[in-house]
Short mmCIF file of C-alpha atoms in Angstrom, two decimals:
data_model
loop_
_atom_site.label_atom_id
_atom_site.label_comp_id
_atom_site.label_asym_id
_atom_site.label_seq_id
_atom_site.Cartn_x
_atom_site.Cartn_y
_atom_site.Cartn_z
CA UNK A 17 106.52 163.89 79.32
CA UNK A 18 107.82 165.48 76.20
CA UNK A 19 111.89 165.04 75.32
CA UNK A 20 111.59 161.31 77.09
CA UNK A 21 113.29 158.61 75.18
CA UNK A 22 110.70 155.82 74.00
CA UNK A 23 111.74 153.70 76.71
CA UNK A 24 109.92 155.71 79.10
CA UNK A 25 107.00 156.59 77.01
CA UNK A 26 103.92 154.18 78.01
CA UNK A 27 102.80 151.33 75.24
CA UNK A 28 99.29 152.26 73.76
CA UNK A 29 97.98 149.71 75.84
CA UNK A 30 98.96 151.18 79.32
CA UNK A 31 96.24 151.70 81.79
CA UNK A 32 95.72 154.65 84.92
CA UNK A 33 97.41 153.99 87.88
CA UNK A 34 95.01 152.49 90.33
CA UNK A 35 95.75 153.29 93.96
CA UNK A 36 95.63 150.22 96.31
CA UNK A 37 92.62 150.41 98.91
CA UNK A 38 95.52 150.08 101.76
CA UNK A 39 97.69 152.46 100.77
CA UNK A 40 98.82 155.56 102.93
CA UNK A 41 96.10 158.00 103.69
CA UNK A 42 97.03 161.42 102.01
CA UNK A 43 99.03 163.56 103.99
CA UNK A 44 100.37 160.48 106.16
CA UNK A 45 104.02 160.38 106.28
CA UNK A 46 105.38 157.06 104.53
CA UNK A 47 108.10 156.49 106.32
CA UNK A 48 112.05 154.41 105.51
CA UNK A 49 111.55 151.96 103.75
CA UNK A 50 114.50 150.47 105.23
CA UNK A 51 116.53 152.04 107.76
CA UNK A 52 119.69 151.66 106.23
CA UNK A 53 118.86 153.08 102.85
CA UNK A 54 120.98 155.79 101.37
CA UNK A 55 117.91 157.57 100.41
CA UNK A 56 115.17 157.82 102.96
CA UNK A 57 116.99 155.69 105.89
CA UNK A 58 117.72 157.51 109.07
CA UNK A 59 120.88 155.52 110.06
CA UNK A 60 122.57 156.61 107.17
CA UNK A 61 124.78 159.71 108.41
CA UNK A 62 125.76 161.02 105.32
CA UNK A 63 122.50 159.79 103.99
CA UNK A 64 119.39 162.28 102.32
CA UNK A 65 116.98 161.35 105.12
CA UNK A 66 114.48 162.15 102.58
CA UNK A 67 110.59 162.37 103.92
CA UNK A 68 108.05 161.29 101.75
CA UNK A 69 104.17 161.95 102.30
CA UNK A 70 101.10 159.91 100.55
CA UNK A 71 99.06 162.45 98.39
CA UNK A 72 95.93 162.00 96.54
CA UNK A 73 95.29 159.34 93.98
CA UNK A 74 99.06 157.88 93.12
CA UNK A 75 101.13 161.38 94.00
CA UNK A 76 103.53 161.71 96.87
CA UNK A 77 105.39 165.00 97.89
CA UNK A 78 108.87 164.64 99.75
CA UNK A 79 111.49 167.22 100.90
CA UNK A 80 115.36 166.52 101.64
CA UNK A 81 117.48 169.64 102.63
CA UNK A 82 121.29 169.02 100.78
CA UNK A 83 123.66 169.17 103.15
CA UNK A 84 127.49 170.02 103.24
CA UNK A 85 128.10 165.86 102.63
CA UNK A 86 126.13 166.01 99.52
CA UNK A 87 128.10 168.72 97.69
CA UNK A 88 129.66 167.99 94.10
CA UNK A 89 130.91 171.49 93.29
CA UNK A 90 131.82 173.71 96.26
CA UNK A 91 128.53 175.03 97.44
CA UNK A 92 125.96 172.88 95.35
CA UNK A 93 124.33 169.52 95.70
CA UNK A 94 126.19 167.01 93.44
CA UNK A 95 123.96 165.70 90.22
CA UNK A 96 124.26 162.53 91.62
CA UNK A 97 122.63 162.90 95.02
CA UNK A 98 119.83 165.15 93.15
CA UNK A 99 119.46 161.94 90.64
CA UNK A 100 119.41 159.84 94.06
CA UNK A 101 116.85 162.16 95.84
CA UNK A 102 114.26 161.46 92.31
CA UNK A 103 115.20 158.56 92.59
CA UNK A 104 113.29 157.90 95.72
CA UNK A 105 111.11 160.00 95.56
CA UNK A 106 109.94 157.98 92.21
CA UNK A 107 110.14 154.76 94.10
CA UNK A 108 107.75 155.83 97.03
CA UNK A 109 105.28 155.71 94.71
CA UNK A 110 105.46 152.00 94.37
CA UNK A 111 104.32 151.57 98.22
CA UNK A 112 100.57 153.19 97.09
CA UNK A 113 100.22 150.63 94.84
CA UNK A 114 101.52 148.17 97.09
CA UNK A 115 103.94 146.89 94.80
CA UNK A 116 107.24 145.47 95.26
CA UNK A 117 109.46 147.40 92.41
CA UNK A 118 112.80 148.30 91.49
CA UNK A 119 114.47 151.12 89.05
CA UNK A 120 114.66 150.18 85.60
CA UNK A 121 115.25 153.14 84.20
CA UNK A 122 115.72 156.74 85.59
CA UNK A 123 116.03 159.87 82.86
CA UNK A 124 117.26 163.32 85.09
CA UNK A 125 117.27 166.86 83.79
CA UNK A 126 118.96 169.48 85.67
CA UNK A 127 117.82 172.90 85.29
CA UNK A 128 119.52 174.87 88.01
CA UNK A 129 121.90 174.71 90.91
CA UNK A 130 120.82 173.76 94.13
CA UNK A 131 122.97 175.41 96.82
CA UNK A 132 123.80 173.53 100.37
CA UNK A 133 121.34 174.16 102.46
CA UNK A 134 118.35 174.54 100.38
CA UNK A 135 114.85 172.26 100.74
CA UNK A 136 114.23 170.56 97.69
CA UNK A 137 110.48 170.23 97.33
CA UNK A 138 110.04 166.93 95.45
CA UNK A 139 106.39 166.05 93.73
CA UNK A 140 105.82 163.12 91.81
CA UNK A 141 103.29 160.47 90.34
CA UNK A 142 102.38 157.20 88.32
CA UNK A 143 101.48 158.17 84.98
CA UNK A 144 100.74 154.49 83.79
CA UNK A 145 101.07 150.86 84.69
CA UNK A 146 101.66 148.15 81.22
CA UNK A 147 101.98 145.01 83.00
CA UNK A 148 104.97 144.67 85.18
CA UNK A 149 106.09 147.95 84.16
CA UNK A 150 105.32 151.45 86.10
CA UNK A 151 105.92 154.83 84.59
CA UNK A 152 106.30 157.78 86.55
CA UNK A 153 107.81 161.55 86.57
CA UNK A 154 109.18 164.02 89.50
CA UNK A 155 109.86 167.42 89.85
CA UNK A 156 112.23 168.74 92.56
CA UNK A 157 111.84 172.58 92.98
CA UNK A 158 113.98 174.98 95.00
CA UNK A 159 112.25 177.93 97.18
CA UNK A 160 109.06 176.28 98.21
CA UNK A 161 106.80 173.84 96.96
CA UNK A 162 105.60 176.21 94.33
CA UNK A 163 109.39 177.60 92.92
CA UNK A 164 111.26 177.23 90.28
CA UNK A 165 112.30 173.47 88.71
CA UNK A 166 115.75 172.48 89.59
CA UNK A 167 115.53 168.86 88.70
CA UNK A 168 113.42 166.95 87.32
CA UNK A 169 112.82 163.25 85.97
CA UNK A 170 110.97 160.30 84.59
CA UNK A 171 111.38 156.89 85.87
CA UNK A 172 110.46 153.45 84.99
CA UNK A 173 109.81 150.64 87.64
CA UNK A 174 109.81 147.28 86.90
CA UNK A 175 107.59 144.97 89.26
CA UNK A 176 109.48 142.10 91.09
CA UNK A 177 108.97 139.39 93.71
CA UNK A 178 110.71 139.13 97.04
CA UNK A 179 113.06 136.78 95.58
CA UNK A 180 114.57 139.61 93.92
CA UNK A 181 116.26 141.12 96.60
CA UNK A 182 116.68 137.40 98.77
CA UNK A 183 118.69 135.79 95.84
CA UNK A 184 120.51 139.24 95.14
CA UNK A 185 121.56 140.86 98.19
CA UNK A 186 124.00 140.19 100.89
CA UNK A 187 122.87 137.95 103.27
CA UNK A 188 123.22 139.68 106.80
CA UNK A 189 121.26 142.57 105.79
CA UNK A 190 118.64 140.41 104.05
CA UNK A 191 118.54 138.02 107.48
CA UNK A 192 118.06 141.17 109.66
CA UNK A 193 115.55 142.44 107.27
CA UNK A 194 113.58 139.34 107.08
CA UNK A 195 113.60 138.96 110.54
CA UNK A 196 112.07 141.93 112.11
CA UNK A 197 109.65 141.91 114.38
CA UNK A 198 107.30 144.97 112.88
CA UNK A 199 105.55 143.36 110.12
CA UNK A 200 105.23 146.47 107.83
CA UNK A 201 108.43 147.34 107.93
CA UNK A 202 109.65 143.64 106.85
CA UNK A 203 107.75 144.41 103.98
CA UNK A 204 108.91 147.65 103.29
CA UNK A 205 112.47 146.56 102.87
CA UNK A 206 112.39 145.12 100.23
CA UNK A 207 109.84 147.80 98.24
CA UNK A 208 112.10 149.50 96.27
CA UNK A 209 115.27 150.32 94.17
CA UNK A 210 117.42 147.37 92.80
#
């Protein structure tokens, strides 16, 4: 994590990641967390519909393919989507620790375009849990899982109760949330991203 600002830099006294016994299997696809997220929801139109996979120990792998609604410059994925797709991609991770967590601090680098229509192959992990506080880092790399670094980032995720997102958000969405009949995804609602 070298050229991260000391925010995101773990306190001496930061442990290894532990992943929780009922997390995802590897390879198991983990799913929206919520339906209507911008991110990984798929009733979001203009949305990233991005498609995140449990891999060993506290890693995930996801892929999103930039379409013509996500362009900034003519041609290429706006900075902001990209920062969106690390975004959660980084906040997956929380759901194989079974934590409920939200963004407190996201750090992008962009290295290269990424063109409409490419795959970006996103990688990412916990580096270290201090407490409340969960540090991670993602790559996002164009051509195949294996090409060159577009974007890339370090995150930190800040562990909250339920009553974040109850007290916070609006209160038809957090009704219809709350009320669902599929147990895991009631839970999964409220997982990530303030």
């Amino acid at each position: 994590m070298s050229g991260t600002s000391a925010a995101l830099t773990p306190p001496a006294d930061a442990v290894a990641p532990v992943r929780h016994p009922d997390a995802p299997a590897p390879g198991e696809l983990l799913g929206a967390h919520y339906e209507q997220c911008f991110g990984c929801g798929g009733e979001q139109p203009h949305g990233l519909h991005l498609e995140a996979r449990a891999g060993e120990g506290v890693r995930i792998t996801a892929e999103f393919t930039v379409r013509p609604a996500h362009q900034g410059a003519p041609g290429l994925a706006h900075g902001g989507v990209l920062a969106t797709a690390l975004d959660e991609t980084l906040g997956s991770l929380n759901w194989l620790l079974r934590t409920i967590a939200v963004t407190g601090r996201l750090e992008t680098d962009f290295r290269r375009p990424v063109p409409v229509g490419t795959v970006l192959h996103l990688e990412a992990e916990v580096t270290a849990v201090a407490g409340r506080k969960i540090y991670s880092t993602a790559t996002g790399r164009i051509g195949g899982p294996d090409g060159p670094v577009a974007v890339r980032a370090d995150g930190l995720f800040v562990e909250v109760k339920v009553d974040h997102f109850i007290e916070n958000g609006r209160q038809e969405e957090i009704h219809a949330a709350m009320n669902d009949p599929d147990q895991s995804r009631r839970v999964r609602a409220f997982e990530v991203n303030p």
